[in-house]
Coordinates of C-alpha atoms in Angstrom, one line a residue:
Chain A
M1 CA 62.0 181.2 191.3
A2 CA 65.4 179.7 192.0
A3 CA 67.6 182.1 193.6
T4 CA 71.0 180.7 192.7
K5 CA 71.9 179.2 189.1
I6 CA 74.7 178.0 187.4
H7 CA 75.6 179.1 183.7
A8 CA 77.6 176.6 181.9
I9 CA 79.1 177.8 178.7
Y10 CA 79.6 175.2 175.7
T11 CA 81.4 175.8 172.6
D12 CA 79.8 173.2 170.6
D13 CA 76.2 172.0 169.9
D14 CA 77.0 168.3 169.9
L15 CA 78.8 169.0 173.5
L16 CA 75.9 170.8 174.5
M17 CA 73.3 168.0 173.6
Q18 CA 75.7 165.5 175.2
A19 CA 75.7 167.8 178.4
V20 CA 71.9 168.5 178.4
K21 CA 71.4 164.5 178.5
Q22 CA 73.9 163.9 181.1
T23 CA 72.6 166.6 183.3
R24 CA 69.0 165.5 183.0
A25 CA 70.3 161.8 183.7
A26 CA 72.0 163.0 186.9
N27 CA 68.5 164.8 188.0
Y28 CA 69.6 168.1 187.9
H29 CA 67.1 170.6 186.6
I30 CA 67.6 172.5 183.5
S31 CA 65.8 175.9 183.7
E32 CA 67.0 177.3 180.4
V33 CA 69.3 176.8 177.4
F34 CA 70.5 179.6 175.0
T35 CA 71.8 178.9 171.7
P36 CA 72.7 180.9 168.7
F37 CA 70.9 178.9 166.3
P38 CA 68.0 176.1 166.4
V39 CA 69.8 172.8 167.7
H40 CA 68.1 170.0 166.1
G41 CA 66.3 167.5 168.6
L42 CA 67.3 169.9 171.6
D43 CA 63.7 170.3 172.9
H44 CA 63.3 166.6 173.0
A45 CA 66.5 166.4 175.2
V46 CA 65.5 168.9 177.5
G47 CA 62.3 167.5 177.6
L48 CA 59.9 170.3 176.6
A49 CA 56.5 169.3 175.8
P50 CA 55.5 169.4 171.9
T51 CA 54.1 172.7 170.7
R52 CA 50.4 173.1 170.2
I53 CA 50.7 176.0 167.9
A54 CA 49.7 174.1 164.8
I55 CA 46.4 173.2 166.4
T56 CA 45.7 176.9 167.2
S57 CA 46.5 177.4 163.5
F58 CA 44.0 175.2 162.5
L59 CA 41.3 176.7 164.6
Y60 CA 42.2 180.1 163.5
G61 CA 41.9 178.8 159.8
L62 CA 38.4 177.7 160.6
V63 CA 37.7 181.0 162.2
G64 CA 38.7 182.7 159.0
L65 CA 36.8 180.5 156.8
A66 CA 33.3 181.2 158.9
V67 CA 34.1 184.9 158.8
A68 CA 34.5 184.7 155.1
M69 CA 31.5 182.6 154.4
A70 CA 29.5 184.9 157.1
M71 CA 30.6 187.9 155.5
M72 CA 29.8 187.1 151.9
N73 CA 26.6 185.4 152.5
Y74 CA 25.3 188.5 154.2
M75 CA 26.9 191.0 151.7
M76 CA 26.1 189.1 148.3
I77 CA 22.9 187.0 149.1
D78 CA 20.9 188.6 152.1
D79 CA 21.6 192.3 152.2
W80 CA 21.7 193.3 148.5
P81 CA 21.3 190.4 146.1
Q82 CA 22.0 192.4 142.8
N83 CA 22.3 190.7 139.4
I84 CA 26.0 191.5 138.8
G85 CA 26.9 190.0 135.1
G86 CA 24.4 187.3 135.5
K87 CA 26.0 185.7 138.4
P88 CA 23.2 183.4 140.3
S89 CA 23.1 185.5 143.7
F90 CA 20.0 183.4 144.9
T91 CA 21.7 181.2 147.2
F92 CA 25.2 181.0 148.6
Y93 CA 25.8 177.6 147.1
Q94 CA 24.8 178.7 143.5
N95 CA 27.1 181.5 143.5
M96 CA 30.0 179.7 145.7
P97 CA 32.8 179.4 142.9
T98 CA 33.1 183.3 143.0
F99 CA 33.6 183.2 146.7
I100 CA 35.9 180.6 147.1
P101 CA 39.4 182.6 146.3
I102 CA 38.2 185.0 149.2
M103 CA 37.2 182.0 151.6
F104 CA 40.6 180.5 150.8
E105 CA 42.5 183.9 151.3
L106 CA 40.8 184.6 154.6
T107 CA 41.4 181.0 155.8
V108 CA 45.0 181.6 155.3
F109 CA 45.3 185.1 156.4
F110 CA 43.6 184.3 160.0
A111 CA 45.4 181.1 160.5
G112 CA 48.8 182.6 159.5
H113 CA 48.6 185.9 161.4
L114 CA 46.7 184.7 164.3
M115 CA 49.2 181.9 164.9
V116 CA 52.1 184.4 164.4
I117 CA 50.3 186.6 167.1
T118 CA 49.7 183.6 169.5
F119 CA 53.4 182.8 169.0
Y120 CA 54.6 186.5 169.9
M121 CA 52.2 186.4 172.9
R122 CA 53.2 182.9 174.1
S123 CA 56.9 183.6 174.0
K124 CA 56.4 187.2 175.3
L125 CA 58.3 188.9 172.4
W126 CA 57.3 192.7 171.5
P127 CA 58.8 195.7 170.3
F128 CA 60.9 197.5 173.2
K129 CA 61.0 194.5 175.1
K130 CA 64.2 194.2 177.3
A131 CA 66.5 191.5 176.0
E132 CA 66.7 188.6 178.3
N133 CA 70.2 187.4 177.4
P134 CA 72.4 186.4 180.1
D135 CA 75.7 186.5 178.0
P136 CA 75.8 188.1 174.4
R137 CA 78.1 185.6 173.2
T138 CA 75.2 183.0 172.9
T139 CA 73.8 184.9 170.2
D140 CA 76.9 184.4 168.0
D141 CA 79.0 181.2 168.7
R142 CA 78.5 180.1 172.4
F143 CA 76.0 177.9 174.0
L144 CA 74.6 178.3 177.5
M145 CA 72.9 175.9 179.8
E146 CA 71.2 177.5 183.0
V147 CA 71.0 175.0 185.8
D148 CA 69.2 175.4 189.2
A149 CA 71.5 175.2 192.1
D150 CA 69.3 175.7 195.0
N151 CA 69.2 172.4 196.5
H152 CA 72.3 171.2 195.4
D153 CA 76.0 171.5 196.5
V154 CA 77.5 174.0 194.1
E155 CA 80.9 172.5 194.4
K156 CA 79.6 169.0 193.2
L157 CA 77.5 170.6 190.6
S158 CA 80.1 172.6 189.1
K159 CA 82.4 169.6 189.0
F160 CA 79.6 167.7 187.4
L161 CA 79.1 170.5 184.6
Y162 CA 82.9 170.9 184.2
D163 CA 83.1 167.2 183.5
T164 CA 80.4 167.4 180.6
G165 CA 82.7 169.7 179.0
A166 CA 81.6 173.2 179.9
S167 CA 84.3 175.7 179.0
E168 CA 83.1 178.4 181.7
I169 CA 80.9 177.8 184.6
S170 CA 79.8 180.9 186.9
L171 CA 77.5 181.3 189.7
I172 CA 74.5 183.6 189.4
E173 CA 72.8 184.8 192.5
N174 CA 69.5 186.1 191.4
E175 CA 69.2 189.8 192.7
H176 CA 65.7 190.7 192.0
D177 CA 63.7 187.6 193.1
H178 CA 60.5 188.8 194.1
Chain B
M1 CA 62.7 138.8 148.6
Y2 CA 59.1 139.0 147.9
T3 CA 56.7 136.5 146.5
L4 CA 53.2 137.0 145.7
P5 CA 51.2 135.3 148.4
T6 CA 49.5 132.3 146.9
K7 CA 46.0 133.5 148.2
L8 CA 46.6 137.1 146.6
K9 CA 47.8 135.4 143.4
L10 CA 44.6 133.4 143.1
F11 CA 42.3 136.0 144.3
S12 CA 43.9 138.4 141.3
I13 CA 43.3 135.3 138.9
I14 CA 39.9 135.1 140.0
L15 CA 39.2 139.0 139.4
M16 CA 40.6 138.6 136.1
V17 CA 38.3 135.8 135.0
L18 CA 35.5 137.3 136.5
G19 CA 36.2 140.7 135.0
L20 CA 37.0 139.2 131.5
V21 CA 33.6 137.4 131.5
G22 CA 32.0 140.4 132.6
I23 CA 33.6 142.5 129.8
I24 CA 32.5 140.1 127.2
F25 CA 29.1 140.1 128.4
G26 CA 29.0 144.0 128.2
F27 CA 30.1 143.9 124.7
L28 CA 27.8 141.1 123.7
T29 CA 24.8 142.8 125.1
T30 CA 24.7 146.0 123.6
P31 CA 21.9 147.0 121.3
K32 CA 22.6 146.1 117.8
T33 CA 19.5 147.8 116.0
I34 CA 17.3 150.9 116.5
D35 CA 14.5 148.7 117.5
D36 CA 16.4 147.5 120.5
V37 CA 17.0 151.0 121.3
R38 CA 13.3 151.7 121.1
K39 CA 12.6 148.4 123.3
I40 CA 15.0 149.9 125.9
M41 CA 13.7 153.4 125.8
A42 CA 10.1 152.2 126.2
E43 CA 11.1 150.3 129.3
Q44 CA 13.0 153.5 130.9
E45 CA 9.8 155.6 130.1
S46 CA 7.5 153.1 131.9
H47 CA 9.8 153.0 134.8
H48 CA 10.5 156.8 135.4
G49 CA 8.6 158.8 133.0
E50 CA 7.6 161.7 135.1
G51 CA 11.1 162.5 136.2
H52 CA 12.7 162.3 133.0
A53 CA 10.2 164.9 131.4
V54 CA 11.0 167.2 133.7
D55 CA 14.6 166.8 133.5
G56 CA 14.4 167.2 129.7
Q57 CA 12.7 170.7 130.1
D58 CA 15.3 171.8 132.3
G59 CA 18.2 171.0 130.1
A60 CA 16.2 172.2 126.8
D61 CA 17.0 176.1 127.9
T62 CA 20.5 175.3 128.3
A63 CA 20.9 173.6 125.0
N64 CA 18.9 175.7 123.2
F65 CA 21.3 178.6 124.3
V66 CA 24.3 176.7 123.7
D67 CA 23.0 175.5 120.3
E68 CA 22.2 179.1 119.0
A69 CA 25.8 180.5 120.1
R70 CA 27.4 177.4 118.5
G71 CA 25.2 178.0 115.1
E72 CA 26.4 181.5 115.0
E73 CA 30.1 180.3 115.2
G74 CA 29.5 178.1 112.3
Y75 CA 29.2 174.7 114.0
S76 CA 27.3 172.2 112.3
G77 CA 24.2 170.5 113.3
A78 CA 25.7 167.0 113.6
A79 CA 28.4 168.3 115.3
M80 CA 26.3 169.9 118.0
E81 CA 24.3 166.8 118.1
H82 CA 27.1 164.8 119.3
A83 CA 28.5 167.5 121.7
T84 CA 25.5 168.0 123.8
D85 CA 22.6 165.6 123.9
L86 CA 20.7 167.4 126.4
K87 CA 17.6 168.1 124.3
A88 CA 16.2 165.0 123.3
E89 CA 13.1 166.0 121.3
G90 CA 14.8 168.7 119.4
H91 CA 16.8 166.8 116.8
G92 CA 13.7 164.3 115.7
A93 CA 12.9 161.2 117.1
A94 CA 14.9 158.8 114.4
S95 CA 18.1 160.7 114.8
H96 CA 17.7 160.6 118.6
E97 CA 17.5 156.9 118.6
E98 CA 20.5 156.4 116.5
H99 CA 22.4 158.6 118.7
V100 CA 21.3 156.6 121.9
L101 CA 22.1 153.4 120.1
H102 CA 25.6 154.9 119.2
Q103 CA 26.3 155.9 122.9
L104 CA 25.0 152.3 124.2
Q105 CA 27.4 150.6 121.9
T106 CA 30.2 152.9 123.2
R107 CA 29.5 151.9 126.7
P108 CA 31.5 148.8 127.1
W109 CA 34.3 150.6 125.2
S110 CA 34.1 153.5 127.6
A111 CA 33.9 151.1 130.8
T112 CA 36.8 149.2 129.7
F113 CA 38.9 152.3 129.1
V114 CA 38.3 154.0 132.3
A115 CA 39.5 151.1 134.2
A116 CA 42.4 150.4 131.8
F117 CA 43.5 154.1 131.9
F118 CA 42.9 154.2 135.7
F119 CA 45.6 151.5 136.3
M120 CA 47.9 152.3 133.7
M121 CA 48.1 156.0 135.0
I122 CA 48.8 154.7 138.5
A123 CA 51.9 152.8 137.0
L124 CA 53.0 156.0 135.0
G125 CA 52.4 158.2 138.1
V126 CA 54.8 156.1 140.1
L127 CA 57.3 156.1 137.2
V128 CA 57.2 159.8 137.2
F129 CA 57.6 160.1 140.9
Y130 CA 60.4 157.6 140.5
A131 CA 62.2 159.7 138.0
I132 CA 61.7 162.7 140.1
Q133 CA 63.4 161.0 142.9
F134 CA 66.6 160.4 140.9
A135 CA 66.6 163.8 139.1
S136 CA 66.2 165.5 142.6
Q137 CA 68.5 163.2 144.4
A138 CA 66.3 162.7 147.1
G139 CA 67.7 161.4 150.2
W140 CA 64.8 159.9 151.8
S141 CA 63.2 157.7 149.0
P142 CA 65.7 155.2 147.8
V143 CA 64.6 152.5 150.1
L144 CA 61.4 152.8 148.2
Y145 CA 63.0 152.5 144.7
R146 CA 62.4 148.7 144.2
I147 CA 58.8 149.1 145.5
M148 CA 58.2 152.0 142.8
E149 CA 60.0 149.6 140.3
G150 CA 57.6 146.8 141.2
I151 CA 54.6 148.9 140.6
T152 CA 55.8 150.3 137.0
A153 CA 56.1 146.9 135.8
Y154 CA 52.5 147.2 135.2
L155 CA 53.1 150.0 132.8
L156 CA 54.0 147.9 129.9
P157 CA 50.8 145.6 130.1
G158 CA 48.8 148.3 130.9
S159 CA 50.0 151.0 128.4
V160 CA 49.7 148.4 125.5
I161 CA 46.3 147.7 126.6
V162 CA 45.3 151.6 126.9
F163 CA 46.9 152.2 123.4
L164 CA 44.9 149.3 121.8
I165 CA 41.6 150.5 123.0
V166 CA 42.3 154.0 122.1
V167 CA 43.3 152.8 118.5
F168 CA 40.4 150.5 118.1
A169 CA 37.6 152.8 119.7
G170 CA 37.4 154.7 116.7
T171 CA 34.2 156.8 116.6
H172 CA 33.0 155.4 119.8
F173 CA 35.4 157.8 121.5
Y174 CA 36.4 160.3 118.9
P175 CA 33.7 161.9 116.6
W176 CA 36.8 163.5 114.7
Q177 CA 37.4 160.0 113.3
D178 CA 33.9 160.0 111.5
H179 CA 34.7 161.6 108.0
E180 CA 31.1 162.7 107.3
L181 CA 31.0 164.7 110.4
V182 CA 34.1 166.3 109.6
A183 CA 33.0 167.0 106.1
G184 CA 30.3 169.3 107.6
D185 CA 32.1 170.8 110.3
K186 CA 34.5 173.6 109.8
I187 CA 36.0 173.5 113.2
L188 CA 37.1 169.9 112.8
Q189 CA 38.1 170.5 109.5
D190 CA 40.5 173.3 110.9
K191 CA 41.8 170.9 113.7
S192 CA 42.2 168.0 111.2
G193 CA 46.1 168.9 110.9
Y194 CA 46.4 167.6 114.4
L195 CA 43.3 165.3 114.7
N196 CA 43.7 162.7 112.0
F197 CA 44.3 158.9 112.4
P198 CA 47.7 158.5 111.2
F199 CA 49.4 161.2 113.0
F200 CA 47.2 160.0 116.2
L201 CA 48.5 156.6 115.6
I202 CA 52.3 157.8 115.5
R203 CA 51.8 159.9 118.5
G204 CA 50.4 156.9 120.7
V205 CA 53.2 154.9 119.6
I206 CA 55.6 157.6 120.5
Y207 CA 54.3 157.9 124.0
I208 CA 54.0 154.3 124.9
L209 CA 57.5 153.5 123.6
G210 CA 59.1 156.3 125.4
W211 CA 57.6 155.8 128.8
N212 CA 58.3 152.0 128.6
L213 CA 61.9 152.4 127.4
Y214 CA 62.6 154.7 130.2
R215 CA 61.1 152.4 132.8
Y216 CA 63.0 149.3 130.9
F217 CA 66.5 151.2 131.2
S218 CA 66.2 152.7 134.5
R219 CA 65.1 149.2 136.1
R220 CA 68.1 147.8 134.5
N221 CA 70.6 150.3 135.7
S222 CA 68.9 150.4 139.2
L223 CA 69.7 146.5 139.2
A224 CA 72.9 146.7 137.6
Q225 CA 73.8 149.3 140.5
A226 CA 73.4 146.9 143.2
G227 CA 76.2 144.6 141.8
A228 CA 78.6 147.7 140.8
N229 CA 81.5 149.0 142.7
N230 CA 81.2 152.5 141.3
Y231 CA 78.1 154.9 140.7
D232 CA 78.1 154.8 136.7
H233 CA 74.9 153.0 136.6
Y234 CA 73.5 155.6 139.1
R235 CA 74.7 158.4 136.8
K236 CA 73.3 157.0 133.7
N237 CA 69.8 156.8 135.7
F238 CA 70.2 160.5 137.0
K239 CA 70.8 161.5 133.1
A240 CA 67.8 159.3 131.8
S241 CA 65.4 160.4 134.6
V242 CA 66.1 164.2 133.9
F243 CA 65.5 163.3 130.0
F244 CA 62.5 161.3 130.8
L245 CA 60.8 164.0 132.8
I246 CA 61.3 166.5 129.8
F247 CA 59.9 163.9 127.3
F248 CA 56.9 163.1 129.7
L249 CA 56.0 166.8 130.3
V250 CA 55.4 167.0 126.7
T251 CA 54.0 163.7 125.9
E252 CA 51.6 164.0 129.0
A253 CA 50.1 167.0 127.6
T254 CA 49.5 165.8 124.2
M255 CA 48.5 162.4 125.6
S256 CA 45.8 164.0 127.4
W257 CA 44.5 166.1 124.4
D258 CA 44.7 163.2 122.2
W259 CA 43.1 160.4 124.3
F260 CA 40.7 162.6 126.5
M261 CA 40.1 166.1 125.0
S262 CA 39.6 165.0 121.6
M263 CA 36.5 163.1 122.9
T264 CA 34.9 166.4 122.8
P265 CA 36.8 167.8 119.8
H266 CA 34.8 171.1 120.0
W267 CA 35.9 171.9 123.5
Y268 CA 39.4 173.1 124.6
S269 CA 41.1 173.8 128.0
T270 CA 44.6 175.0 128.5
L271 CA 44.7 173.3 132.1
F272 CA 43.5 169.9 130.9
A273 CA 47.0 168.3 130.7
W274 CA 48.2 169.3 134.1
Y275 CA 44.8 168.3 135.7
I276 CA 44.9 164.7 134.3
F277 CA 48.8 164.9 135.4
A278 CA 47.7 165.6 139.0
T279 CA 45.1 162.8 138.9
M280 CA 47.8 160.4 137.9
F281 CA 50.6 161.8 140.1
V282 CA 48.5 161.5 143.6
S283 CA 47.0 158.0 142.5
G284 CA 50.6 156.9 141.9
I285 CA 52.0 158.0 145.3
T286 CA 49.1 156.7 147.1
V287 CA 49.7 153.1 145.6
I288 CA 53.3 153.5 146.7
A289 CA 52.1 154.0 150.1
L290 CA 49.7 151.0 149.9
V291 CA 52.2 148.8 148.5
T292 CA 54.6 149.9 151.2
I293 CA 52.2 149.2 153.9
H294 CA 51.4 145.6 152.5
L295 CA 55.1 144.9 152.5
K296 CA 56.0 146.3 155.8
G297 CA 52.9 144.2 157.2
L298 CA 54.5 141.1 155.8
G299 CA 58.0 142.2 157.6
L300 CA 59.9 142.2 154.4
I301 CA 61.2 145.8 154.5
P302 CA 62.7 146.5 158.0
F303 CA 64.6 149.4 156.4
V304 CA 61.6 151.4 155.8
S305 CA 60.3 153.2 158.9
D306 CA 57.3 155.1 159.8
K307 CA 59.1 158.5 158.7
H308 CA 59.1 157.1 155.0
L309 CA 55.4 156.6 155.7
H310 CA 54.9 159.9 157.0
D311 CA 56.8 161.5 153.9
L312 CA 54.5 159.7 151.4
G313 CA 51.4 160.7 153.5
K314 CA 52.6 164.3 153.3
Y315 CA 53.0 163.9 149.2
I316 CA 49.2 162.4 149.4
F317 CA 48.1 165.3 151.3
A318 CA 49.8 167.9 149.2
F319 CA 49.0 166.6 145.6
S320 CA 45.4 165.8 146.8
I321 CA 45.2 169.8 147.3
F322 CA 47.4 170.2 144.1
W323 CA 44.6 168.3 142.1
T324 CA 41.7 170.2 143.9
Y325 CA 43.6 173.3 142.9
L326 CA 43.7 172.4 139.3
W327 CA 40.1 171.1 139.2
F328 CA 38.9 174.1 140.8
G329 CA 41.1 176.5 138.4
Q330 CA 39.6 174.7 135.4
F331 CA 35.9 174.6 136.9
M332 CA 35.8 178.3 138.2
L333 CA 37.4 179.9 135.0
I334 CA 34.8 178.3 132.7
W335 CA 31.9 178.6 135.3
Y336 CA 32.6 182.3 135.8
A337 CA 33.2 183.3 132.1
N338 CA 30.4 180.9 131.0
I339 CA 31.2 181.0 127.3
P340 CA 28.8 178.7 125.4
E341 CA 31.6 176.7 123.7
E342 CA 33.4 176.1 127.0
V343 CA 30.7 175.4 129.4
T344 CA 28.9 172.6 127.8
Y345 CA 31.6 170.3 129.1
F346 CA 30.7 171.2 132.7
I347 CA 27.0 171.3 131.9
I348 CA 26.6 167.8 131.1
R349 CA 28.7 166.8 134.1
I350 CA 26.6 168.9 136.5
Q351 CA 23.2 167.9 135.0
E352 CA 24.0 164.2 134.3
Y353 CA 26.6 163.2 137.0
Q354 CA 26.0 165.6 139.8
G355 CA 26.3 163.3 142.6
L356 CA 29.5 162.0 141.1
F357 CA 31.0 165.0 140.2
F358 CA 30.7 166.9 143.6
G359 CA 31.1 163.6 145.6
M360 CA 34.6 163.2 144.2
L361 CA 35.5 166.6 145.5
I362 CA 34.7 165.1 149.1
L363 CA 36.6 162.0 148.3
N364 CA 39.6 163.7 146.7
F365 CA 39.9 166.8 148.9
V366 CA 37.9 167.0 152.0
F367 CA 38.7 163.6 153.3
P368 CA 42.5 163.6 152.7
I369 CA 42.9 167.1 154.0
L370 CA 41.0 166.2 157.2
V371 CA 42.4 162.6 157.6
L372 CA 46.2 163.4 156.6
M373 CA 46.5 166.8 158.5
N374 CA 47.6 165.9 161.6
S375 CA 51.3 164.8 161.4
D376 CA 51.0 161.9 163.9
Y377 CA 48.4 160.4 161.7
K378 CA 50.4 160.2 158.8
R379 CA 52.6 157.5 160.6
I380 CA 49.6 155.4 161.6
P381 CA 49.4 152.9 158.6
W382 CA 45.9 152.2 159.0
F383 CA 45.0 156.0 158.8
V384 CA 47.0 156.3 155.7
V385 CA 45.1 153.1 154.4
I386 CA 41.8 154.9 154.7
A387 CA 42.9 158.1 153.3
A388 CA 44.5 156.0 150.2
V389 CA 41.2 154.3 149.7
F390 CA 39.2 157.6 149.5
V391 CA 41.8 159.0 147.2
L392 CA 41.8 156.0 144.6
V393 CA 37.9 155.7 144.7
G394 CA 37.8 159.5 144.1
H395 CA 40.1 159.4 141.4
Y396 CA 38.6 156.4 139.5
I397 CA 35.6 158.7 139.5
D398 CA 37.7 161.5 138.2
V399 CA 38.6 159.2 135.3
F400 CA 35.1 157.8 135.0
L401 CA 33.9 161.6 134.8
L402 CA 36.6 162.3 132.1
V403 CA 35.5 159.7 129.7
M404 CA 31.8 159.0 130.4
P405 CA 30.0 162.1 130.0
S406 CA 31.9 162.6 126.7
T407 CA 31.3 159.5 125.3
V408 CA 28.0 157.8 126.4
G409 CA 26.3 161.0 127.7
H410 CA 23.4 160.6 129.8
N411 CA 23.2 157.0 128.9
W412 CA 25.4 155.9 131.7
S413 CA 25.1 153.8 134.7
F414 CA 27.4 151.9 137.2
G415 CA 26.7 148.4 136.0
I416 CA 28.2 145.0 134.9
P417 CA 30.7 146.5 132.1
E418 CA 32.1 149.2 134.5
I419 CA 32.4 146.8 137.8
A420 CA 33.8 143.9 135.4
A421 CA 36.5 146.1 133.9
L422 CA 37.4 147.4 137.2
L423 CA 37.7 143.9 138.5
F424 CA 39.7 142.6 135.6
F425 CA 42.4 145.5 135.5
M426 CA 42.7 145.3 139.5
G427 CA 43.5 141.4 139.1
L428 CA 46.0 142.3 136.4
F429 CA 47.4 145.1 138.2
I430 CA 47.7 143.1 141.7
F431 CA 49.3 140.1 139.5
V432 CA 51.6 142.1 137.5
V433 CA 53.0 144.1 140.3
G434 CA 53.2 141.2 142.6
M435 CA 55.3 139.5 140.1
G436 CA 57.5 142.8 139.4
L437 CA 58.1 143.2 143.2
G438 CA 58.9 139.4 143.6
K439 CA 62.1 139.1 141.3
V440 CA 64.8 141.0 143.2
S441 CA 65.9 142.0 146.6
L442 CA 63.8 144.7 147.8
K443 CA 66.9 146.9 149.1
P444 CA 68.5 148.6 146.3
E445 CA 72.0 148.2 147.5
N446 CA 75.0 150.4 146.7
D447 CA 72.7 153.4 145.8
P448 CA 74.9 156.4 146.8
F449 CA 71.8 157.7 149.0
I450 CA 70.6 154.3 150.5
K451 CA 72.5 154.8 153.6
E452 CA 71.0 158.4 154.1
S453 CA 67.8 156.8 153.3
E454 CA 67.8 154.2 155.8
N455 CA 68.8 156.4 158.8
Y456 CA 66.1 158.9 157.5
H457 CA 64.3 160.8 160.2
F458 CA 62.9 164.1 161.1

């Protein structure tokens, strides 16, 4: 983990986008960007890999579908195949139309909820979590770009960031670096 | 500017000629008398006598049950015989043969109607999509307006042909036009306030007039907008589209009652109109995607990007699911309650058309959902083409299953009349749409949203 970082604060998302592009072009490493709202195209500009959460969701949906089918096949066909209102409970396929609403709902339920839980786990979000906000203004109207300064000349980097339009630049020494 | 490639033009003309020959052949080779029917039945008997006997036994139970319930409800014997022809032996051999003769004579009519309606509904579905783009002031789609207008060029010839078939089919399609049958049937007498020929004719005229007038004026306004320096024509189109959508919503519902549901006049379903709408809408969008890919491949529309294709792919995906939702909504409710007067519709489709009936679900639901789920795939033209072919074949089968079981019953097959009609209308469709695309520049200049549409990305 980098010991020293530079926090550059911007007042506008267009300015931030420009700064991100310039900083990356100059081969400085951006470790984090804080914004008060989603900035369209920022992930692409910072060079983040595309998310795979949709793929997990699809797989969770398949799990939900399998659970629904196994559950109803066991309960309605295998375990206690009663005649309920003349519905054909001889095989799963003969009685399938009645099962489809549940199969659909469980597919959506698993896909949705497990995807959200995956999102929380991967982004390390939970109740009572200590907020990792370097500057409270970034939740309101400021944009903060955090650049590693370890192997760079701090003076030169500050000058560079100032030229990209940063309104405040501060050097952060990382205290609990262990 | 697009001109229909000479090879494609020749191809469409060949299709039309072949198709026309086949259609005429279909009409000429229908059996004329009961003796012909006896000969055909004897042939069939010798081919697969065993299998048929078992089939008949299976169907007999259901038919008995259904007929009994219908009898209690005051259905006439003659009407029952027409509605479900599952128990061949029951009605006496002579009347059965007469019945088979009627169905065999109906077959070329049905074959022609299925194909004619299939291509007409594509043009109509595109027209509705077009109207929705105007009414919702969509920012992504104006680059596709000329393509949609080109496809809806088919609406005029297509809807006139469909109208003529519907009007002249008479009792081939619509048992309520048979006065003898109505005289002995309480249900049909009660419905005669709506299901009578003059009113049927007037309604049909109103539908095709309304749809074609909107098509004519919106196309004219859209072209006039290209040369104008204000947005008056656009505003007119906006208003026309809103009113067309209201008009369409009503006429589409009554159209599907008139032209499809009244083929089995004892049966009714509330969801039916929306179900047919879903079929036409998804087929229309699919054809927009296909034509866009064709034009893009020729390099004629550089202002259309893969982002637009992505959006069309999403529409195909979403409306395939919507269609399935309505199909299942209709099927499951009727299957679950199993009320005799409703369930006959599905009994004949499942017993006599099982492969097609469930196969179409795979084509219309499973394939599109798997092929088009990944968002990267929706931008790859050949992937969209594959999904589009599945969807179009599936929805042809869908229309086939709306018409055939109600008109020719178990005497169906997929032979020369069906293939010929499909070829003829495909040829006509390619020819008319190609000509419709060709007359003007493919870029709708001066549209208020064209700039946004060109720069569209997400």
